């Protein structure tokens, strides 16, 4: 349970840190041309500053809650299963060969996908 909680916190932290980057990327991809040949945003920095100016600081984090609801359990499962598999596959001398790390990662990814895929 301890690992699961820490893994969830790690996933939530990653989502919070990268959310503004995703917001800017999405706005740049979805921007419409208002006047012929003129885009709403010139570049990433322009987009970031306009969001900050017109929507405020919290506008940068609009839509974060649904992402947290999806990402937190996903990363918690992935990282917890990976840690448990690494502990299980570790040799008697405490080493973890590369092929066992790959098995641990693949198993973790498989478990995470099987559990969270219906949610997406």
PDB file of C-alpha atoms in Angstrom:
ATOM      1  CA  UNK A   1       0.000   0.000   0.000  1.00  0.00           C
ATOM      2  CA  UNK A   2       2.918   2.318   0.801  1.00  0.00           C
ATOM      3  CA  UNK A   3       4.423   1.859  -2.673  1.00  0.00           C
ATOM      4  CA  UNK A   4       1.041   2.297  -4.306  1.00  0.00           C
ATOM      5  CA  UNK A   5       0.484   5.632  -2.538  1.00  0.00           C
ATOM      6  CA  UNK A   6       3.949   6.895  -3.388  1.00  0.00           C
ATOM      7  CA  UNK A   7       3.548   5.801  -6.999  1.00  0.00           C
ATOM      8  CA  UNK A   8       0.227   7.632  -7.205  1.00  0.00           C
ATOM      9  CA  UNK A   9       1.839  10.775  -5.811  1.00  0.00           C
ATOM     10  CA  UNK A  10       4.631  10.458  -8.374  1.00  0.00           C
ATOM     11  CA  UNK A  11       2.116  10.125 -11.203  1.00  0.00           C
ATOM     12  CA  UNK A  12       0.080  13.091  -9.978  1.00  0.00           C
ATOM     13  CA  UNK A  13       3.211  15.216  -9.624  1.00  0.00           C
ATOM     14  CA  UNK A  14       4.264  14.386 -13.173  1.00  0.00           C
ATOM     15  CA  UNK A  15       0.808  15.288 -14.484  1.00  0.00           C
ATOM     16  CA  UNK A  16       0.814  18.611 -12.632  1.00  0.00           C
ATOM     17  CA  UNK A  17       4.277  19.541 -13.878  1.00  0.00           C
ATOM     18  CA  UNK A  18       3.596  18.671 -17.512  1.00  0.00           C
ATOM     19  CA  UNK A  19      -0.016  19.915 -17.699  1.00  0.00           C
ATOM     20  CA  UNK A  20       0.886  23.452 -18.801  1.00  0.00           C
ATOM     21  CA  UNK A  21       3.085  22.067 -21.586  1.00  0.00           C
ATOM     22  CA  UNK A  22       0.217  19.869 -22.791  1.00  0.00           C
ATOM     23  CA  UNK A  23      -2.222  22.791 -22.583  1.00  0.00           C
ATOM     24  CA  UNK A  24       0.013  25.011 -24.723  1.00  0.00           C
ATOM     25  CA  UNK A  25       0.630  22.191 -27.218  1.00  0.00           C
ATOM     26  CA  UNK A  26      -3.087  21.470 -27.532  1.00  0.00           C
ATOM     27  CA  UNK A  27      -3.987  25.130 -27.983  1.00  0.00           C
ATOM     28  CA  UNK A  28      -1.345  25.516 -30.677  1.00  0.00           C
ATOM     29  CA  UNK A  29      -2.639  22.441 -32.485  1.00  0.00           C
ATOM     30  CA  UNK A  30      -6.277  23.523 -32.276  1.00  0.00           C
ATOM     31  CA  UNK A  31      -5.875  27.217 -33.050  1.00  0.00           C
ATOM     32  CA  UNK A  32      -8.077  28.685 -35.728  1.00  0.00           C
ATOM     33  CA  UNK A  33      -7.210  31.339 -38.250  1.00  0.00           C
ATOM     34  CA  UNK A  34      -9.230  34.468 -37.444  1.00  0.00           C
ATOM     35  CA  UNK A  35      -7.987  36.666 -40.248  1.00  0.00           C
ATOM     36  CA  UNK A  36      -6.524  35.292 -43.471  1.00  0.00           C
ATOM     37  CA  UNK A  37      -2.888  34.395 -42.797  1.00  0.00           C
ATOM     38  CA  UNK A  38      -3.010  35.379 -39.119  1.00  0.00           C
ATOM     39  CA  UNK A  39      -2.837  32.820 -36.309  1.00  0.00           C
ATOM     40  CA  UNK A  40      -3.976  33.431 -32.744  1.00  0.00           C
ATOM     41  CA  UNK A  41      -0.619  32.273 -31.309  1.00  0.00           C
ATOM     42  CA  UNK A  42       2.795  32.924 -32.841  1.00  0.00           C
ATOM     43  CA  UNK A  43       4.691  30.305 -30.809  1.00  0.00           C
ATOM     44  CA  UNK A  44       4.650  28.425 -27.504  1.00  0.00           C
ATOM     45  CA  UNK A  45       5.770  31.399 -25.437  1.00  0.00           C
ATOM     46  CA  UNK A  46       3.123  33.634 -27.002  1.00  0.00           C
ATOM     47  CA  UNK A  47       0.456  31.025 -26.273  1.00  0.00           C
ATOM     48  CA  UNK A  48       1.627  30.636 -22.666  1.00  0.00           C
ATOM     49  CA  UNK A  49       1.652  34.387 -22.063  1.00  0.00           C
ATOM     50  CA  UNK A  50      -1.810  34.883 -23.613  1.00  0.00           C
ATOM     51  CA  UNK A  51      -3.306  32.089 -21.524  1.00  0.00           C
ATOM     52  CA  UNK A  52      -1.709  33.594 -18.423  1.00  0.00           C
ATOM     53  CA  UNK A  53      -2.895  37.109 -19.326  1.00  0.00           C
ATOM     54  CA  UNK A  54      -6.483  36.274 -20.292  1.00  0.00           C
ATOM     55  CA  UNK A  55      -7.263  33.220 -18.130  1.00  0.00           C
ATOM     56  CA  UNK A  56      -4.948  33.874 -15.175  1.00  0.00           C
ATOM     57  CA  UNK A  57      -2.635  31.448 -13.411  1.00  0.00           C
ATOM     58  CA  UNK A  58      -5.392  28.900 -12.796  1.00  0.00           C
ATOM     59  CA  UNK A  59      -6.260  28.990 -16.486  1.00  0.00           C
ATOM     60  CA  UNK A  60      -2.985  27.160 -17.077  1.00  0.00           C
ATOM     61  CA  UNK A  61      -4.379  24.279 -15.025  1.00  0.00           C
ATOM     62  CA  UNK A  62      -7.890  24.168 -16.457  1.00  0.00           C
ATOM     63  CA  UNK A  63      -8.788  20.554 -17.132  1.00  0.00           C
ATOM     64  CA  UNK A  64      -6.209  19.152 -14.722  1.00  0.00           C
ATOM     65  CA  UNK A  65      -8.651  17.260 -12.494  1.00  0.00           C
ATOM     66  CA  UNK A  66      -9.822  14.746 -15.140  1.00  0.00           C
ATOM     67  CA  UNK A  67      -6.208  14.140 -16.094  1.00  0.00           C
ATOM     68  CA  UNK A  68      -5.282  13.505 -12.459  1.00  0.00           C
ATOM     69  CA  UNK A  69      -8.187  11.090 -12.072  1.00  0.00           C
ATOM     70  CA  UNK A  70      -6.898   9.085 -15.034  1.00  0.00           C
ATOM     71  CA  UNK A  71      -3.129   9.371 -14.576  1.00  0.00           C
ATOM     72  CA  UNK A  72      -2.796   8.843 -10.817  1.00  0.00           C
ATOM     73  CA  UNK A  73      -4.133   5.267 -10.636  1.00  0.00           C
ATOM     74  CA  UNK A  74      -2.489   4.396 -13.941  1.00  0.00           C
ATOM     75  CA  UNK A  75       0.986   5.385 -12.743  1.00  0.00           C
ATOM     76  CA  UNK A  76       0.352   3.932  -9.283  1.00  0.00           C
ATOM     77  CA  UNK A  77      -0.367   0.528 -10.805  1.00  0.00           C
ATOM     78  CA  UNK A  78       2.531   0.725 -13.262  1.00  0.00           C
ATOM     79  CA  UNK A  79       5.195   1.753 -10.757  1.00  0.00           C
ATOM     80  CA  UNK A  80       3.964  -0.524  -7.953  1.00  0.00           C
ATOM     81  CA  UNK A  81       3.873  -3.633 -10.127  1.00  0.00           C
ATOM     82  CA  UNK A  82       7.284  -2.758 -11.568  1.00  0.00           C
ATOM     83  CA  UNK A  83       8.778  -2.465  -8.061  1.00  0.00           C
ATOM     84  CA  UNK A  84       7.161  -5.705  -6.905  1.00  0.00           C
ATOM     85  CA  UNK A  85       8.372  -7.563  -9.992  1.00  0.00           C
ATOM     86  CA  UNK A  86      11.903  -6.198  -9.574  1.00  0.00           C
ATOM     87  CA  UNK A  87      11.914  -7.408  -5.970  1.00  0.00           C
ATOM     88  CA  UNK A  88      10.618 -10.823  -7.056  1.00  0.00           C
ATOM     89  CA  UNK A  89      13.096 -11.233  -9.928  1.00  0.00           C
ATOM     90  CA  UNK A  90      16.171  -9.995  -8.036  1.00  0.00           C
ATOM     91  CA  UNK A  91      18.969 -12.567  -7.776  1.00  0.00           C
ATOM     92  CA  UNK A  92      20.143 -13.974  -4.453  1.00  0.00           C
ATOM     93  CA  UNK A  93      23.155 -11.640  -4.524  1.00  0.00           C
ATOM     94  CA  UNK A  94      20.830  -8.633  -4.940  1.00  0.00           C
ATOM     95  CA  UNK A  95      21.523  -7.892  -8.601  1.00  0.00           C
ATOM     96  CA  UNK A  96      18.884  -7.469 -11.253  1.00  0.00           C
ATOM     97  CA  UNK A  97      20.077  -8.417 -14.735  1.00  0.00           C
ATOM     98  CA  UNK A  98      18.819  -6.397 -17.685  1.00  0.00           C
ATOM     99  CA  UNK A  99      16.581  -9.147 -19.047  1.00  0.00           C
ATOM    100  CA  UNK A 100      14.808  -9.376 -15.683  1.00  0.00           C
ATOM    101  CA  UNK A 101      14.324  -5.601 -15.628  1.00  0.00           C
ATOM    102  CA  UNK A 102      12.744  -5.909 -19.076  1.00  0.00           C
ATOM    103  CA  UNK A 103      10.448  -8.683 -17.820  1.00  0.00           C
ATOM    104  CA  UNK A 104       9.483  -6.548 -14.799  1.00  0.00           C
ATOM    105  CA  UNK A 105       8.740  -3.524 -16.971  1.00  0.00           C
ATOM    106  CA  UNK A 106       6.774  -5.555 -19.495  1.00  0.00           C
ATOM    107  CA  UNK A 107       4.721  -7.209 -16.776  1.00  0.00           C
ATOM    108  CA  UNK A 108       4.013  -3.850 -15.157  1.00  0.00           C
ATOM    109  CA  UNK A 109       2.953  -2.359 -18.484  1.00  0.00           C
ATOM    110  CA  UNK A 110       0.720  -5.336 -19.227  1.00  0.00           C
ATOM    111  CA  UNK A 111      -0.999  -5.114 -15.817  1.00  0.00           C
ATOM    112  CA  UNK A 112      -1.471  -1.359 -16.094  1.00  0.00           C
ATOM    113  CA  UNK A 113      -2.958  -1.666 -19.587  1.00  0.00           C
ATOM    114  CA  UNK A 114      -5.299  -4.512 -18.654  1.00  0.00           C
ATOM    115  CA  UNK A 115      -6.643  -2.635 -15.617  1.00  0.00           C
ATOM    116  CA  UNK A 116      -6.866   0.912 -16.982  1.00  0.00           C
ATOM    117  CA  UNK A 117      -7.713   0.283 -20.646  1.00  0.00           C
ATOM    118  CA  UNK A 118     -11.468  -0.052 -20.040  1.00  0.00           C
ATOM    119  CA  UNK A 119     -11.410   3.328 -18.243  1.00  0.00           C
ATOM    120  CA  UNK A 120      -9.887   5.165 -21.198  1.00  0.00           C
TER     121      UNK A 120
END
